Coordinates of C-alpha atoms and ligand atoms in Angstrom, one line a residue:
X1 CA 20.5 -7.4 4.1
X2 CA 18.4 -8.2 7.2
X3 CA 19.6 -6.5 10.3
X4 CA 19.9 -8.2 13.8
X5 CA 16.3 -8.0 15.2
X6 CA 15.9 -6.1 18.5
X7 CA 13.3 -7.1 20.8
X8 CA 11.4 -5.5 23.5
X9 CA 8.7 -6.8 25.7
X10 CA 5.6 -4.7 26.6
X11 CA 5.0 -6.5 30.1
X12 CA 1.4 -6.8 30.7
X13 CA 0.9 -10.1 32.0
X14 CA -1.3 -12.4 30.1
X15 CA -1.6 -9.6 27.2
X16 CA 2.3 -9.3 27.1
X17 CA 3.7 -9.1 23.7
X18 CA 7.1 -8.6 21.8
X19 CA 8.2 -5.6 19.4
X20 CA 10.3 -6.5 16.9
X21 CA 12.7 -3.8 15.5
X22 CA 15.1 -4.1 12.3
X23 CA 15.4 -3.7 8.6
X24 CA 14.6 -5.9 5.8
X25 CA 12.5 -8.2 8.4
X26 CA 8.9 -8.4 6.6
X27 CA 9.7 -11.7 5.5
X28 CA 9.9 -12.9 8.8
X29 CA 6.2 -12.3 9.8
X30 CA 4.9 -15.5 8.9
X31 CA 7.1 -17.7 11.2
X32 CA 6.9 -15.1 14.0
X33 CA 3.1 -15.0 14.0
X34 CA 3.1 -19.0 13.9
X35 CA 4.6 -18.8 17.4
X36 CA 1.9 -16.3 18.7
X37 CA -1.2 -16.9 17.2
X38 CA -3.4 -20.1 16.7
X39 CA -5.6 -19.4 13.7
X40 CA -4.9 -20.5 10.2
X41 CA -6.5 -17.3 8.3
X42 CA -5.1 -14.0 8.5
X43 CA -7.1 -10.7 7.5
X44 CA -4.4 -8.4 6.5
X45 CA -6.1 -4.9 6.7
X46 CA -4.2 -2.1 4.7
X47 CA -5.1 0.6 2.5
X48 CA -4.9 1.9 -1.3
X49 CA -1.5 3.5 -0.7
X50 CA 0.5 1.1 1.5
X51 CA -0.7 -2.1 -0.1
X52 CA 0.5 -1.8 -3.5
X53 CA 3.8 -0.8 -1.7
X54 CA 4.3 -3.4 1.2
X55 CA 1.7 -6.1 1.0
X56 CA 3.4 -8.5 -1.2
X57 CA 6.2 -9.6 1.2
X58 CA 4.1 -9.8 4.1
X59 CA 1.4 -11.8 2.1
X60 CA 4.2 -14.1 0.7
X61 CA 5.8 -14.9 4.1
X62 CA 2.3 -15.6 5.6
X63 CA 1.4 -17.9 3.1
X64 CA 4.8 -19.7 3.2
X65 CA 4.4 -20.3 6.8
X66 CA 0.9 -22.0 6.2
X67 CA -1.6 -19.1 6.6
X68 CA -4.3 -18.6 4.4
X69 CA -4.3 -14.6 3.8
X70 CA -7.1 -12.4 2.5
X71 CA -6.4 -8.8 2.2
X72 CA -8.8 -6.0 3.2
X73 CA -7.8 -2.9 1.6
X74 CA -9.6 0.5 2.8
X75 CA -9.6 3.8 1.5
X76 CA -6.6 5.9 2.8
X77 CA -7.0 9.0 5.1
X78 CA -8.0 10.1 8.6
X79 CA -11.3 11.2 7.1
X80 CA -11.9 7.6 6.6
X81 CA -11.3 6.6 10.4
X82 CA -14.9 6.2 11.0
X83 CA -17.8 3.7 11.3
X84 CA -18.5 3.5 7.5
X85 CA -14.9 1.9 7.1
X86 CA -14.9 0.3 10.1
X87 CA -18.2 -1.6 8.9
X88 CA -16.1 -2.7 5.5
X89 CA -13.6 -4.8 7.8
X90 CA -16.7 -6.4 9.5
X91 CA -18.3 -7.1 6.3
X92 CA -15.3 -9.0 5.0
X93 CA -14.8 -10.8 8.4
X94 CA -18.4 -11.9 9.0
X95 CA -19.0 -12.8 5.0
X96 CA -15.8 -14.8 5.1
X97 CA -16.5 -16.6 8.4
X98 CA -13.4 -15.4 10.3
X99 CA -13.0 -17.3 13.5
X100 CA -12.2 -16.3 17.1
X101 CA -8.5 -17.5 16.7
X102 CA -8.1 -15.9 13.2
X103 CA -6.0 -12.7 13.7
X104 CA -6.0 -9.4 11.9
X105 CA -3.0 -8.0 10.7
X106 CA -2.7 -4.1 10.4
X107 CA -0.3 -3.0 7.9
X108 CA -0.3 0.7 7.6
X109 CA 0.0 3.9 9.7
X110 CA -1.8 4.7 12.8
X111 CA -5.2 5.2 11.0
X112 CA -5.0 1.6 9.9
X113 CA -3.5 0.3 13.2
X114 CA -6.2 2.1 15.5
X115 CA -9.3 0.8 13.2
X116 CA -7.8 -2.7 12.9
X117 CA -7.3 -3.0 16.4
X118 CA -10.6 -1.5 17.3
X119 CA -12.3 -4.1 14.6
X120 CA -10.2 -7.0 16.4
X121 CA -11.5 -5.8 19.7
X122 CA -15.1 -6.0 18.8
X123 CA -15.3 -9.0 16.0
X124 CA -16.8 -11.9 18.1
X125 CA -16.0 -10.1 21.1
X126 CA -12.1 -10.1 20.4
X127 CA -9.6 -11.6 18.3
X128 CA -5.9 -11.6 18.0
X129 CA -4.3 -8.7 16.0
X130 CA -1.0 -8.0 15.0
X131 CA 0.7 -4.7 14.1
X132 CA 3.1 -3.9 11.2
X133 CA 3.2 -0.2 11.3
X134 CA 4.6 1.6 8.2
X135 CA 4.9 5.2 9.3
X136 CA 7.3 6.8 11.7
X137 CA 4.6 7.9 13.9
X138 CA 2.9 4.3 14.0
X139 CA 6.3 2.9 14.7
X140 CA 7.2 4.8 17.7
X141 CA 3.7 5.3 19.1
X142 CA 0.5 4.4 17.7
X143 CA 1.3 0.3 17.2
X144 CA 2.2 0.2 20.7
X145 CA 0.2 0.2 23.8
X146 CA -3.1 -0.9 22.5
X147 CA -5.2 2.4 22.0
X148 CA -7.6 1.5 19.1
X149 CA -10.5 3.2 17.9
X150 CA -12.2 5.8 15.3
X151 CA -13.2 9.4 15.2
X152 CA -16.5 11.2 15.7
X153 CA -17.3 14.5 13.7
X154 CA -17.1 16.2 17.3
X155 CA -13.9 14.8 18.4
X156 CA -10.8 12.5 17.7
X157 CA -10.5 9.0 18.7
X158 CA -13.7 9.5 21.0
X159 CA -15.0 5.8 20.2
X160 CA -12.7 2.9 20.9
X161 CA -11.2 0.4 23.2
X162 CA -8.0 -0.6 25.0
X163 CA -6.9 -3.7 23.1
X164 CA -3.4 -4.9 22.9
X165 CA -1.9 -6.6 19.9
X166 CA -0.2 -10.1 20.1
X167 CA 3.0 -8.7 18.3
X168 CA 4.4 -5.6 16.7
X169 CA 6.7 -6.0 14.0
X170 CA 8.7 -2.6 12.8
X171 CA 10.8 -2.4 9.6
X172 CA 12.4 0.5 8.9
X173 CA 12.6 -0.1 5.3
X174 CA 8.9 0.6 5.0
X175 CA 9.7 4.4 5.7
X176 CA 11.8 4.5 2.5
X177 CA 8.4 4.8 0.6
X178 CA 6.9 7.3 3.0
X179 CA 6.8 11.1 1.9
X180 CA 8.9 13.4 3.8
X181 CA 6.1 15.4 5.2
X182 CA 4.7 12.2 7.0
X183 CA 8.4 11.2 8.1
X184 CA 8.7 14.7 9.7
X185 CA 5.4 14.5 11.4
X186 CA 6.6 11.2 13.0
X187 CA 9.5 13.3 14.5
X188 CA 6.8 15.2 16.4
X189 CA 6.3 12.0 18.5
X190 CA 9.9 11.3 18.7
X191 CA 10.7 14.7 20.2
X192 CA 7.5 14.3 22.5
X193 CA 9.2 11.2 24.3
X194 CA 12.2 13.5 24.8
X195 CA 10.3 16.4 26.3
X196 CA 7.9 14.2 28.5
X197 CA 10.3 11.7 29.7
X198 CA 13.8 11.5 28.4
X199 CA 16.2 14.5 28.4
X200 CA 19.0 12.5 27.0
X201 CA 17.0 11.7 24.1
X202 CA 16.1 15.1 23.7
X203 CA 19.6 15.8 23.6
X204 CA 20.6 13.3 21.2
X205 CA 18.2 14.7 18.6
X206 CA 19.6 18.2 19.2
X207 CA 23.0 16.8 18.4
X208 CA 22.3 14.2 15.6
X209 CA 19.4 15.5 13.7
X210 CA 20.9 16.0 10.6
X211 CA 22.0 12.4 10.6
X212 CA 18.9 11.0 11.5
X213 CA 16.9 13.0 9.0
X214 CA 19.4 12.0 6.5
X215 CA 18.5 8.3 7.2
X216 CA 21.2 6.7 9.3
X217 CA 19.7 3.4 9.8
X218 CA 21.7 2.3 12.9
X219 CA 20.6 5.4 14.4
X220 CA 17.0 5.2 13.6
X221 CA 16.7 1.7 14.9
X222 CA 18.3 3.0 18.2
X223 CA 15.9 6.1 18.5
X224 CA 12.8 3.6 17.6
X225 CA 14.0 1.2 20.3
X226 CA 14.4 4.1 22.8
X227 CA 10.9 5.4 21.8
X228 CA 9.2 2.0 22.2
X229 CA 11.0 1.2 25.4
X230 CA 9.6 4.6 27.0
X231 CA 6.2 3.8 25.5
X232 CA 6.4 0.1 27.0
X233 CA 7.5 1.3 30.3
X234 CA 4.6 3.8 30.6
X235 CA 1.8 1.4 29.3
X236 CA 3.3 -1.1 31.7
X237 CA 2.8 1.1 34.6
X238 CA -0.5 2.4 33.4
X239 CA -2.1 0.4 30.7
X240 CA -5.6 2.2 30.8
X241 CA -4.7 5.9 31.4
X242 CA -5.4 6.2 34.8
X243 CA -2.2 8.1 35.5
X244 CA 1.2 8.6 34.1
X245 CA 0.1 7.3 30.9
X246 CA -1.7 10.7 30.1
X247 CA 1.7 12.3 30.0
X248 CA 2.0 10.7 26.6
X249 CA -0.8 13.2 25.3
X250 CA 1.7 16.1 25.6
X251 CA 0.8 18.5 23.1
X252 CA -2.6 16.5 22.0
X253 CA -5.1 18.4 23.8
X254 CA -4.3 21.4 21.5
X255 CA -3.3 19.2 18.6
X256 CA -6.7 17.3 18.5
X257 CA -8.5 20.5 18.5
X258 CA -6.5 21.6 15.5
X259 CA -7.3 18.2 14.0
X260 CA -11.1 18.7 14.6
X261 CA -11.4 22.4 13.5
X262 CA -9.4 21.7 10.4
X263 CA -11.6 18.7 9.4
X264 CA -9.1 16.1 9.9
X265 CA -7.7 16.7 6.2
X266 CA -5.4 19.6 6.4
X267 CA -3.1 19.0 9.2
X268 CA -1.2 15.8 9.8
X269 CA -1.6 14.3 13.5
X270 CA 2.3 14.7 14.0
X271 CA 2.1 18.5 12.8
X272 CA -0.6 19.1 15.1
X273 CA 1.1 17.5 18.1
X274 CA 4.1 19.5 17.2
X275 CA 2.1 23.2 17.4
X276 CA 0.3 21.6 20.6
X277 CA 3.6 21.1 22.4
X278 CA 5.0 24.3 21.3
X279 CA 1.6 25.8 22.8
X280 CA 1.9 23.5 25.9
X281 CA 5.4 24.9 26.4
X282 CA 4.2 28.5 26.0
X283 CA 1.4 27.9 28.6
X284 CA 4.0 26.5 30.9
X285 CA 6.4 29.4 30.8
X286 CA 3.5 31.8 31.1
X287 CA 2.6 30.1 34.8
X288 CA 6.2 30.0 35.6
X289 CA 6.6 26.2 35.3
X290 CA 9.0 26.0 32.5
X291 CA 12.0 28.3 32.1
X292 CA 11.8 30.1 29.1
X293 CA 15.1 29.0 27.9
X294 CA 13.9 25.1 28.1
X295 CA 10.7 26.2 26.1
X296 CA 13.1 27.8 23.4
X297 CA 15.0 24.8 23.0
X298 CA 11.7 22.7 22.4
X299 CA 10.3 25.3 19.9
X300 CA 13.8 25.3 18.2
X301 CA 13.9 21.8 17.8
X302 CA 10.5 21.3 16.5
X303 CA 11.4 24.1 14.0
X304 CA 14.4 22.4 12.7
X305 CA 12.4 19.3 11.9
X306 CA 10.3 21.4 9.7
X307 CA 7.3 21.1 11.8
X308 CA 4.6 23.9 12.5
X309 CA 5.0 25.6 16.0
X310 CA 1.9 28.0 15.8
X311 CA -1.9 27.1 15.7
X312 CA -3.9 27.9 12.8
X313 CA -6.0 30.9 12.9
X314 CA -9.4 29.9 14.1
X315 CA -11.6 32.0 16.9
X316 CA -10.5 31.1 20.2
X317 CA -13.9 30.2 21.4
X318 CA -13.7 27.6 18.8
X319 CA -10.6 26.1 20.2
X320 CA -12.1 26.2 23.5
X321 CA -15.0 24.4 22.6
X322 CA -13.0 21.8 20.6
X323 CA -11.0 21.1 23.7
X324 CA -14.0 20.5 25.8
X325 CA -14.4 17.3 23.4
X326 CA -11.3 15.9 24.5
X327 CA -11.0 12.5 26.0
X328 CA -8.9 13.9 29.0
X329 CA -11.6 16.3 30.1
X330 CA -12.4 15.2 33.7
X331 CA -15.3 16.6 35.6
X332 CA -15.7 19.1 32.9
X333 CA -12.4 20.5 33.4
X334 CA -9.7 20.3 30.5
X335 CA -6.3 18.5 31.4
X336 CA -3.3 19.8 30.3
X337 CA 0.1 18.0 30.0
X338 CA 2.9 20.7 30.8
X339 CA 6.5 20.5 30.6
X340 CA 8.3 21.7 33.8
X341 CA 11.5 21.3 31.8
X342 CA 12.9 19.1 29.3
X343 CA 12.4 15.3 30.4
X344 CA 9.9 16.3 32.9
X345 CA 6.1 16.9 32.4
X346 CA 3.1 17.2 34.8
X347 CA -0.6 17.2 34.5
X348 CA -2.6 20.4 35.4
X349 CA -6.2 20.9 35.3
X350 CA -6.7 24.2 37.3
X351 CA -6.1 26.6 34.5
X352 CA -8.5 29.7 34.0
X353 CA -10.3 30.2 30.8
X354 CA -8.7 33.8 30.7
X355 CA -5.3 32.2 30.6
X356 CA -6.0 29.7 27.8
X357 CA -7.4 32.8 25.8
X358 CA -4.2 34.6 26.3
X359 CA -1.9 31.7 25.4
X360 CA -4.0 30.8 22.3
X361 CA -4.3 34.0 21.2
X362 CA -0.4 34.4 21.4
X363 CA 0.5 31.4 19.8
X364 CA -1.7 32.0 16.9
X365 CA -0.7 32.4 13.2
X366 CA -1.7 35.8 11.9
X367 CA -3.4 34.9 8.9
X368 CA -7.2 34.9 8.4
X369 CA -7.0 31.4 6.8
X370 CA -6.1 28.5 8.4
X371 CA -2.8 26.9 6.5
X372 CA -0.4 24.8 7.3
X373 CA 2.7 27.0 6.0
X374 CA 5.0 25.3 3.7
X375 CA 3.2 22.1 3.4
X376 CA 0.3 22.6 1.1
Ligands
LIG1 P1 -1.6 7.6 8.5 O1 -2.1 6.3 8.8 O2 -2.7 8.4 7.8 O3 -0.5 7.4 7.4 C1 -0.2 8.7 6.9 C2 -0.1 8.4 5.5 O4 1.0 7.6 5.0 C3 -1.3 7.6 4.9 O5 -1.6 8.5 3.6 C4 -0.7 6.4 4.6 O6 -1.3 5.5 3.7 C5 0.7 6.5 4.1 N1 1.6 5.6 4.5 C6 1.7 4.8 5.5 N2 2.7 4.2 5.2 C7 3.3 4.4 4.2 C8 4.5 3.9 3.6 N3 5.3 3.1 4.2 N4 4.9 4.4 2.4 C9 4.0 5.4 1.9 N5 2.9 5.9 2.4 C10 2.9 5.4 3.6 O7 -1.2 8.5 9.8 P2 -0.1 8.3 10.9 O8 0.7 9.5 11.0 O9 0.7 6.9 10.8 O10 -1.0 8.0 12.1 C11 -1.9 8.9 12.6 C12 -3.1 8.3 13.3 O11 -2.7 7.6 14.4 C13 -4.1 9.1 13.8 O12 -5.3 9.0 13.4 C14 -3.6 9.3 15.2 O13 -4.9 9.4 16.1 C15 -3.4 7.8 15.7 N6 -2.5 7.5 16.9 C16 -2.7 6.5 17.4 C17 -1.9 6.4 18.5 C18 -2.4 5.1 19.5 O14 -1.8 5.0 20.6 N7 -3.1 4.2 19.1 C19 -1.0 7.2 19.0 C20 -0.8 8.2 18.0 C21 -1.5 8.4 16.9
LIG2 N1 -0.6 7.9 22.2 C1 -0.9 8.0 23.4 C2 -1.1 6.9 24.2 O1 -1.0 5.7 23.7 O2 -1.2 6.7 25.3

């Protein structure tokens, strides 16, 4: 049964757009897109995993609404978030003479969303794009706010553009096919909003995690709405990350280093962010910023979600080197987002290398082999 659709607006003047959240709503995408894009042709960008599961209702709805649809099916995985894969999108658009008003539609997780958005930003100097995120992580974070891009071997998401979608449609039914490990990784970003912005959200998670993980649809929609509302509010305040938006990177400085050191194929993004947030909380405690009992609650909730809380074992120098390639480095100094307490975070860029070394060493798995315990 289709549920009532919850709607949110990301208010960015001429670049404003709606986020639609509901269950069993994919069959409405055609009509919804008609009201926000002009072109007649839609390139649906998806991958070899998601397309067989979810392309059919999307394509049918678009065709019933009068669009001519061509799918672009990419290989699956973070390791393919690169120039070669991007080129496949451009090859298709150019060979098929896609015009400026013809939209791209991203159907998939954050990897597909980020690449499709970047292709849309570049093709003919900018064409409309729409997001249908199909992972929890992409539904609460990656599909909203207009960060698009690809990875470079030396660092994550280093090549990209701020480019807002015209519409985001979130259908929680797509999550029924998502593997458990991926779903849990998405909870890292949900917990992130609680730590960085919304103490009540954090407490709701502490109290009702069991119900949420068991798949309570009403609660899940409520949670998605709350996360998207926080993201929309922050992006509205600071679209291009000149201030408050940096807070959304809580856990990412350490997290991106993990992803880079493990070659983007051993740790999921959400898992890396989870261990990164715990490490950031340790760092904050070490400098007397965050009370230990608050950090312990963060650690406990992340652990209850089955997410990693320790960094994989690499030499500390490798971490320090990887962290200097982070986008948040400014004036050569690494910027850290640190929790002061649950619901409030700040940015610090004045931390000594000695302190970082000690924090990294203290929160590293003892094993000599990098491993995501329990996930292999
Ligand atoms: P992902 O896109 O790799 O998806 C995870 C896996 O789940 C993939 O194998 C995918 O094919 C599969 N999948 C997706 N939907 C499915 C479904 N409904 N059923 C079954 N399988 C499904 O990873 P992700 O966690 O969604 O996103 C991570 C990416 O997002 C990273 O590249 C990260 O940098 C990026 N990101 C971007 C932003 C942003 O603001 N743009 C924010 C956070 C993360
Ligand atoms: N995911 C961080 C941001 O969108 O700014």
